[in-house]
């Protein structure tokens, strides 16, 4: 297969009223003002949904050691939790994307939030390993769809000038949810016995129910995109994203294959770290619950700033250059973090910040980039499929680390995550640059 990107028609940039690059939409928060009142409500709904999605996801990695002890699990079995979640999330993401194109972005968003909240709470009642595995898989249905739907909802309100920063800010909510989970973990595991504490962590996953009530009343689809979608008889057709090009028109097959490969590489690297760093800190570095929370503070702080910085750079450098830059830096940080000498805990603390920064900054351009690669009628279908296929295939990485951990140690096995970032860099060779593209 050729690695030369196909010829692309020049992107036509049509300024939207009030978003001509001057005046009210300038400045540090210009991207937020440019959204307008309805767009800001959509932003708040997507931000909250993704933050709580992150919170519900991290209840498992943070409770992994307690779960392994309670059910008598080995590293391979605990790694399977993450794999099942991410594999099923591919199904959930693809379905949510199709629904977003057929019934609207907001309705699909509500369904995803309700799904992941209900099954996260159910995990807390699991009587055995097998039941917990099933509930966690079902949680993945909602987990897989929320980001894609929320990102599209906001992308269709954002101007081309600010779309990278706007979607980078949405992406930063993942760090907010991660931080909230780390805080709750530190408190719960400090005051409750491990055998009960992991259940309490899952029960707190009911929080998204509060968000659902507000979103249902206050958030609406972007009018222009909704109208364009409704006019099309082919909205939400799954086969459209696999249509090969013809002499008369470009198809989406090439875009879909390379976008899925890009997502696989980035998420394979990310979920390797997100799943196993808490276990690495507690088991191999010998940190207490409070100590682990302290080290994660540096990692999460770096992640939050990385999301915002990456969003800015994806507008300044372009979508492809931003991902290339942070794929390289993320791989280098993983190698450095996993090879810190025993006893050098201060260095472990300090390196957590750039690790979190780089592995998060690479995600900032995803929301804008994937949205811009697909037309309005199949934007949800394309983005939901490619992003979550990456999650599913990338799920092999954390499981591989789990099986390698017994012989290599968790720290040594983490190096495997750097391979994912190399895959992402290669995938970019088959994708076009989309900076400056307006979305109908």
CSV table of N, CA and C in Angstrom, one decimal, residues 119-227:
chain,number,residue,atom,x,y,z
A,119,UNK,N,-23.6,0.6,34.7
A,119,UNK,CA,-22.8,-0.6,34.9
A,119,UNK,C,-21.6,-0.4,35.7
A,120,UNK,N,-21.1,0.9,35.9
A,120,UNK,CA,-20.1,1.1,36.9
A,120,UNK,C,-20.6,0.8,38.3
A,121,UNK,N,-21.8,1.3,38.6
A,121,UNK,CA,-22.4,1.0,39.9
A,121,UNK,C,-22.6,-0.5,40.1
A,122,UNK,N,-23.0,-1.2,39.0
A,122,UNK,CA,-23.2,-2.6,39.1
A,122,UNK,C,-22.0,-3.4,39.4
A,123,UNK,N,-20.8,-2.9,39.0
A,123,UNK,CA,-19.5,-3.5,39.3
A,123,UNK,C,-19.3,-3.6,40.8
A,124,UNK,N,-19.8,-2.6,41.5
A,124,UNK,CA,-19.6,-2.6,43.0
A,124,UNK,C,-20.4,-3.7,43.7
A,125,UNK,N,-21.3,-4.4,43.0
A,125,UNK,CA,-22.1,-5.4,43.6
A,125,UNK,C,-21.7,-6.8,43.1
A,126,UNK,N,-20.6,-6.9,42.3
A,126,UNK,CA,-20.2,-8.2,41.7
A,126,UNK,C,-19.8,-9.1,42.8
A,127,UNK,N,-20.3,-10.4,42.8
A,127,UNK,CA,-20.0,-11.4,43.8
A,127,UNK,C,-18.7,-12.2,43.5
A,128,UNK,N,-18.3,-12.1,42.2
A,128,UNK,CA,-17.1,-12.9,41.8
A,128,UNK,C,-16.5,-12.3,40.6
A,129,UNK,N,-15.3,-12.8,40.2
A,129,UNK,CA,-14.5,-12.3,39.1
A,129,UNK,C,-15.3,-12.3,37.8
A,130,UNK,N,-16.0,-13.4,37.5
A,130,UNK,CA,-16.6,-13.5,36.2
A,130,UNK,C,-17.8,-12.4,36.0
A,131,UNK,N,-18.5,-12.2,37.1
A,131,UNK,CA,-19.6,-11.2,37.1
A,131,UNK,C,-19.0,-9.8,36.9
A,132,UNK,N,-18.0,-9.5,37.6
A,132,UNK,CA,-17.3,-8.2,37.5
A,132,UNK,C,-16.8,-8.0,36.1
A,133,UNK,N,-16.3,-9.0,35.5
A,133,UNK,CA,-15.8,-8.9,34.1
A,133,UNK,C,-16.9,-8.6,33.1
A,134,UNK,N,-18.1,-9.2,33.3
A,134,UNK,CA,-19.3,-9.0,32.5
A,134,UNK,C,-19.8,-7.5,32.7
A,135,UNK,N,-19.9,-7.1,33.9
A,135,UNK,CA,-20.4,-5.7,34.2
A,135,UNK,C,-19.4,-4.7,33.6
A,136,UNK,N,-18.1,-5.0,33.8
A,136,UNK,CA,-17.1,-4.0,33.2
A,136,UNK,C,-17.2,-4.0,31.7
A,137,UNK,N,-17.4,-5.1,31.1
A,137,UNK,CA,-17.6,-5.1,29.6
A,137,UNK,C,-18.8,-4.3,29.2
A,138,UNK,N,-19.9,-4.4,29.9
A,138,UNK,CA,-21.1,-3.6,29.6
A,138,UNK,C,-20.9,-2.1,29.9
A,139,UNK,N,-20.1,-1.8,30.9
A,139,UNK,CA,-19.7,-0.4,31.1
A,139,UNK,C,-19.0,0.2,29.9
A,140,UNK,N,-18.2,-0.7,29.2
A,140,UNK,CA,-17.5,-0.3,28.1
A,140,UNK,C,-18.4,0.2,26.9
A,141,UNK,N,-19.7,-0.3,26.9
A,141,UNK,CA,-20.6,0.2,25.8
A,141,UNK,C,-20.8,1.7,25.9
A,142,UNK,N,-21.0,2.2,27.1
A,142,UNK,CA,-21.2,3.6,27.2
A,142,UNK,C,-19.9,4.4,27.2
A,143,UNK,N,-18.9,3.8,27.8
A,143,UNK,CA,-17.6,4.4,27.9
A,143,UNK,C,-17.0,4.7,26.5
A,144,UNK,N,-17.3,3.7,25.6
A,144,UNK,CA,-16.8,3.9,24.2
A,144,UNK,C,-17.4,4.9,23.4
A,145,UNK,N,-18.7,5.2,23.7
A,145,UNK,CA,-19.4,6.2,22.8
A,145,UNK,C,-19.3,7.6,23.3
A,146,UNK,N,-19.1,7.9,24.5
A,146,UNK,CA,-19.3,9.2,25.1
A,146,UNK,C,-18.3,10.2,24.4
A,147,UNK,N,-17.0,9.9,24.3
A,147,UNK,CA,-16.1,10.9,23.8
A,147,UNK,C,-16.4,11.3,22.4
A,148,UNK,N,-16.6,10.3,21.5
A,148,UNK,CA,-16.8,10.5,20.1
A,148,UNK,C,-18.1,11.4,19.9
A,149,UNK,N,-19.2,11.1,20.6
A,149,UNK,CA,-20.4,11.9,20.5
A,149,UNK,C,-20.2,13.3,21.0
A,150,UNK,N,-19.6,13.4,22.2
A,150,UNK,CA,-19.4,14.7,22.8
A,150,UNK,C,-18.5,15.6,22.0
A,151,UNK,N,-17.4,15.0,21.4
A,151,UNK,CA,-16.5,15.7,20.6
A,151,UNK,C,-17.1,16.3,19.4
A,152,UNK,N,-17.9,15.5,18.7
A,152,UNK,CA,-18.6,15.9,17.5
A,152,UNK,C,-19.6,17.0,17.8
A,153,UNK,N,-20.3,16.9,18.9
A,153,UNK,CA,-21.3,17.9,19.3
A,153,UNK,C,-20.6,19.3,19.4
A,154,UNK,N,-19.4,19.3,20.1
A,154,UNK,CA,-18.7,20.6,20.3
A,154,UNK,C,-18.0,21.0,19.0
A,155,UNK,N,-17.4,20.1,18.2
A,155,UNK,CA,-16.7,20.4,17.0
A,155,UNK,C,-17.6,21.1,16.0
A,156,UNK,N,-18.9,20.8,16.0
A,156,UNK,CA,-19.8,21.4,15.1
A,156,UNK,C,-20.3,22.8,15.5
A,157,UNK,N,-20.0,23.2,16.7
A,157,UNK,CA,-20.2,24.5,17.2
A,157,UNK,C,-19.0,25.4,17.0
A,158,UNK,N,-17.8,24.8,17.0
A,158,UNK,CA,-16.5,25.5,17.0
A,158,UNK,C,-16.2,26.0,15.6
A,159,UNK,N,-15.5,27.2,15.6
A,159,UNK,CA,-14.9,27.7,14.3
A,159,UNK,C,-13.7,27.0,14.0
A,160,UNK,N,-13.3,27.0,12.7
A,160,UNK,CA,-12.1,26.3,12.3
A,160,UNK,C,-10.8,26.9,13.0
A,161,UNK,N,-10.9,28.2,13.2
A,161,UNK,CA,-9.7,28.9,13.8
A,161,UNK,C,-9.4,28.3,15.2
A,162,UNK,N,-10.5,28.0,16.0
A,162,UNK,CA,-10.3,27.6,17.4
A,162,UNK,C,-10.6,26.1,17.7
A,163,UNK,N,-10.9,25.4,16.6
A,163,UNK,CA,-11.4,24.0,16.9
A,163,UNK,C,-10.4,23.2,17.7
A,164,UNK,N,-9.1,23.3,17.3
A,164,UNK,CA,-8.1,22.5,18.1
A,164,UNK,C,-8.1,22.8,19.5
A,165,UNK,N,-8.1,24.1,19.9
A,165,UNK,CA,-8.1,24.5,21.3
A,165,UNK,C,-9.4,24.1,22.0
A,166,UNK,N,-10.5,24.3,21.3
A,166,UNK,CA,-11.8,23.9,21.9
A,166,UNK,C,-11.9,22.4,22.2
A,167,UNK,N,-11.5,21.6,21.3
A,167,UNK,CA,-11.5,20.2,21.5
A,167,UNK,C,-10.4,19.7,22.5
A,168,UNK,N,-9.3,20.4,22.5
A,168,UNK,CA,-8.2,20.1,23.5
A,168,UNK,C,-8.7,20.4,24.9
A,169,UNK,N,-9.6,21.4,25.0
A,169,UNK,CA,-10.1,21.7,26.4
A,169,UNK,C,-11.1,20.6,26.8
A,170,UNK,N,-11.9,20.2,25.8
A,170,UNK,CA,-12.8,19.0,26.1
A,170,UNK,C,-12.0,17.8,26.5
A,171,UNK,N,-10.9,17.6,25.8
A,171,UNK,CA,-10.0,16.4,26.1
A,171,UNK,C,-9.4,16.6,27.5
A,172,UNK,N,-9.2,17.8,28.0
A,172,UNK,CA,-8.6,18.0,29.3
A,172,UNK,C,-9.5,17.5,30.4
A,173,UNK,N,-10.8,17.4,30.2
A,173,UNK,CA,-11.7,16.9,31.2
A,173,UNK,C,-11.4,15.5,31.6
A,174,UNK,N,-10.7,14.8,30.7
A,174,UNK,CA,-10.2,13.4,31.1
A,174,UNK,C,-9.3,13.5,32.3
A,175,UNK,N,-8.4,14.5,32.4
A,175,UNK,CA,-7.5,14.6,33.5
A,175,UNK,C,-8.3,15.1,34.7
A,176,UNK,N,-9.3,15.9,34.6
A,176,UNK,CA,-10.2,16.3,35.7
A,176,UNK,C,-10.8,15.1,36.3
A,177,UNK,N,-11.4,14.2,35.5
A,177,UNK,CA,-12.0,13.0,36.0
A,177,UNK,C,-11.0,12.1,36.7
A,178,UNK,N,-9.8,12.0,36.1
A,178,UNK,CA,-8.8,11.1,36.6
A,178,UNK,C,-8.3,11.7,38.0
A,179,UNK,N,-8.2,13.0,38.1
A,179,UNK,CA,-7.8,13.6,39.4
A,179,UNK,C,-8.9,13.4,40.5
A,180,UNK,N,-10.2,13.5,40.1
A,180,UNK,CA,-11.2,13.3,41.0
A,180,UNK,C,-11.2,11.8,41.5
A,181,UNK,N,-11.0,10.9,40.6
A,181,UNK,CA,-10.9,9.5,41.0
A,181,UNK,C,-9.7,9.2,41.9
A,182,UNK,N,-8.6,9.9,41.7
A,182,UNK,CA,-7.4,9.7,42.5
A,182,UNK,C,-7.7,10.2,43.9
A,183,UNK,N,-8.4,11.4,44.0
A,183,UNK,CA,-8.7,11.9,45.3
A,183,UNK,C,-9.6,11.0,46.1
A,184,UNK,N,-10.7,10.6,45.4
A,184,UNK,CA,-11.7,9.7,46.1
A,184,UNK,C,-11.0,8.4,46.5
A,185,UNK,N,-10.1,7.8,45.6
A,185,UNK,CA,-9.3,6.6,45.9
A,185,UNK,C,-8.5,6.8,47.2
A,186,UNK,N,-7.8,7.9,47.3
A,186,UNK,CA,-7.0,8.2,48.4
A,186,UNK,C,-7.8,8.2,49.7
A,187,UNK,N,-9.0,8.9,49.7
A,187,UNK,CA,-9.8,9.0,50.8
A,187,UNK,C,-10.4,7.7,51.2
A,188,UNK,N,-11.0,7.0,50.2
A,188,UNK,CA,-11.8,5.8,50.5
A,188,UNK,C,-10.8,4.6,50.9
A,189,UNK,N,-9.7,4.5,50.3
A,189,UNK,CA,-8.8,3.4,50.7
A,189,UNK,C,-8.0,3.7,52.0
A,190,UNK,N,-8.1,5.0,52.4
A,190,UNK,CA,-7.5,5.3,53.7
A,190,UNK,C,-8.4,5.1,54.9
A,191,UNK,N,-9.7,5.1,54.6
A,191,UNK,CA,-10.6,5.0,55.8
A,191,UNK,C,-11.4,3.7,55.8
A,192,UNK,N,-11.4,2.9,54.7
A,192,UNK,CA,-12.1,1.7,54.6
A,192,UNK,C,-11.1,0.5,54.3
A,193,UNK,N,-11.5,-0.7,54.7
A,193,UNK,CA,-10.8,-1.9,54.4
A,193,UNK,C,-10.8,-2.1,52.9
A,194,UNK,N,-9.7,-2.6,52.4
A,194,UNK,CA,-9.6,-2.9,50.9
A,194,UNK,C,-10.7,-3.7,50.4
A,195,UNK,N,-11.2,-4.7,51.2
A,195,UNK,CA,-12.3,-5.6,50.7
A,195,UNK,C,-13.6,-4.8,50.4
A,196,UNK,N,-13.8,-3.7,51.1
A,196,UNK,CA,-15.0,-2.9,50.9
A,196,UNK,C,-14.7,-1.7,50.1
A,197,UNK,N,-13.5,-1.1,50.2
A,197,UNK,CA,-13.1,0.1,49.5
A,197,UNK,C,-13.3,0.0,48.0
A,198,UNK,N,-12.9,-1.1,47.4
A,198,UNK,CA,-13.1,-1.2,45.9
A,198,UNK,C,-14.5,-1.1,45.5
A,199,UNK,N,-15.4,-1.7,46.3
A,199,UNK,CA,-16.8,-1.6,46.0
A,199,UNK,C,-17.4,-0.2,46.1
A,200,UNK,N,-16.9,0.6,47.1
A,200,UNK,CA,-17.3,2.0,47.3
A,200,UNK,C,-16.9,2.8,46.1
A,201,UNK,N,-15.7,2.5,45.6
A,201,UNK,CA,-15.2,3.3,44.4
A,201,UNK,C,-16.1,3.1,43.3
A,202,UNK,N,-16.6,1.9,43.0
A,202,UNK,CA,-17.5,1.7,41.9
A,202,UNK,C,-18.9,2.3,42.2
A,203,UNK,N,-19.4,2.3,43.4
A,203,UNK,CA,-20.7,2.9,43.7
A,203,UNK,C,-20.7,4.4,43.5
A,204,UNK,N,-19.5,5.0,43.7
A,204,UNK,CA,-19.5,6.5,43.4
A,204,UNK,C,-19.7,6.8,42.0
A,205,UNK,N,-19.6,5.8,41.1
A,205,UNK,CA,-19.8,6.0,39.7
A,205,UNK,C,-21.2,6.4,39.3
A,206,UNK,N,-22.1,6.5,40.3
A,206,UNK,CA,-23.5,7.0,40.0
A,206,UNK,C,-23.5,8.5,39.8
A,207,UNK,N,-22.4,9.2,40.0
A,207,UNK,CA,-22.4,10.7,39.8
A,207,UNK,C,-22.9,11.2,38.5
A,208,UNK,N,-22.6,10.5,37.4
A,208,UNK,CA,-23.1,11.0,36.1
A,208,UNK,C,-24.6,11.2,36.0
A,209,UNK,N,-25.4,10.6,36.8
A,209,UNK,CA,-26.8,10.7,36.8
A,209,UNK,C,-27.2,12.2,36.9
A,210,UNK,N,-26.5,12.9,37.7
A,210,UNK,CA,-26.8,14.3,37.9
A,210,UNK,C,-26.6,15.1,36.7
A,211,UNK,N,-25.6,14.8,35.9
A,211,UNK,CA,-25.3,15.5,34.6
A,211,UNK,C,-26.4,15.2,33.6
A,212,UNK,N,-26.9,14.0,33.6
A,212,UNK,CA,-27.9,13.7,32.6
A,212,UNK,C,-29.1,14.6,32.7
A,213,UNK,N,-29.6,14.9,33.9
A,213,UNK,CA,-30.7,15.7,34.1
A,213,UNK,C,-30.5,17.1,33.5
A,214,UNK,N,-29.3,17.7,33.7
A,214,UNK,CA,-29.0,19.0,33.1
A,214,UNK,C,-28.9,19.0,31.6
A,215,UNK,N,-28.2,18.0,31.1
A,215,UNK,CA,-28.0,18.0,29.6
A,215,UNK,C,-29.3,17.8,28.9
A,216,UNK,N,-30.2,17.0,29.4
A,216,UNK,CA,-31.5,16.8,28.8
A,216,UNK,C,-32.3,18.1,28.6
A,217,UNK,N,-32.1,19.0,29.6
A,217,UNK,CA,-32.9,20.3,29.6
A,217,UNK,C,-32.2,21.4,28.9
A,218,UNK,N,-30.8,21.4,28.8
A,218,UNK,CA,-30.1,22.6,28.4
A,218,UNK,C,-29.3,22.5,27.1
A,219,UNK,N,-29.0,21.3,26.6
A,219,UNK,CA,-28.0,21.2,25.5
A,219,UNK,C,-28.7,20.8,24.3
A,220,UNK,N,-28.3,21.4,23.1
A,220,UNK,CA,-29.0,21.1,21.8
A,220,UNK,C,-27.9,20.9,20.8
A,221,UNK,N,-28.2,20.2,19.7
A,221,UNK,CA,-27.3,20.0,18.6
A,221,UNK,C,-27.1,21.3,17.9
A,222,UNK,N,-25.9,21.5,17.2
A,222,UNK,CA,-25.6,22.7,16.5
A,222,UNK,C,-26.6,22.8,15.3
A,223,UNK,N,-27.3,23.9,15.2
A,223,UNK,CA,-28.4,24.0,14.2
A,223,UNK,C,-28.0,23.7,12.7
A,224,UNK,N,-26.8,24.3,12.3
A,224,UNK,CA,-26.4,24.1,10.9
A,224,UNK,C,-26.1,22.7,10.6
A,225,UNK,N,-25.3,22.0,11.5
A,225,UNK,CA,-25.0,20.6,11.3
A,225,UNK,C,-26.2,19.7,11.3
A,226,UNK,N,-27.1,20.0,12.3
A,226,UNK,CA,-28.3,19.2,12.4
A,226,UNK,C,-29.2,19.3,11.1
A,227,UNK,N,-29.3,20.5,10.6
A,227,UNK,CA,-30.0,20.7,9.3
A,227,UNK,C,-29.4,20.0,8.2
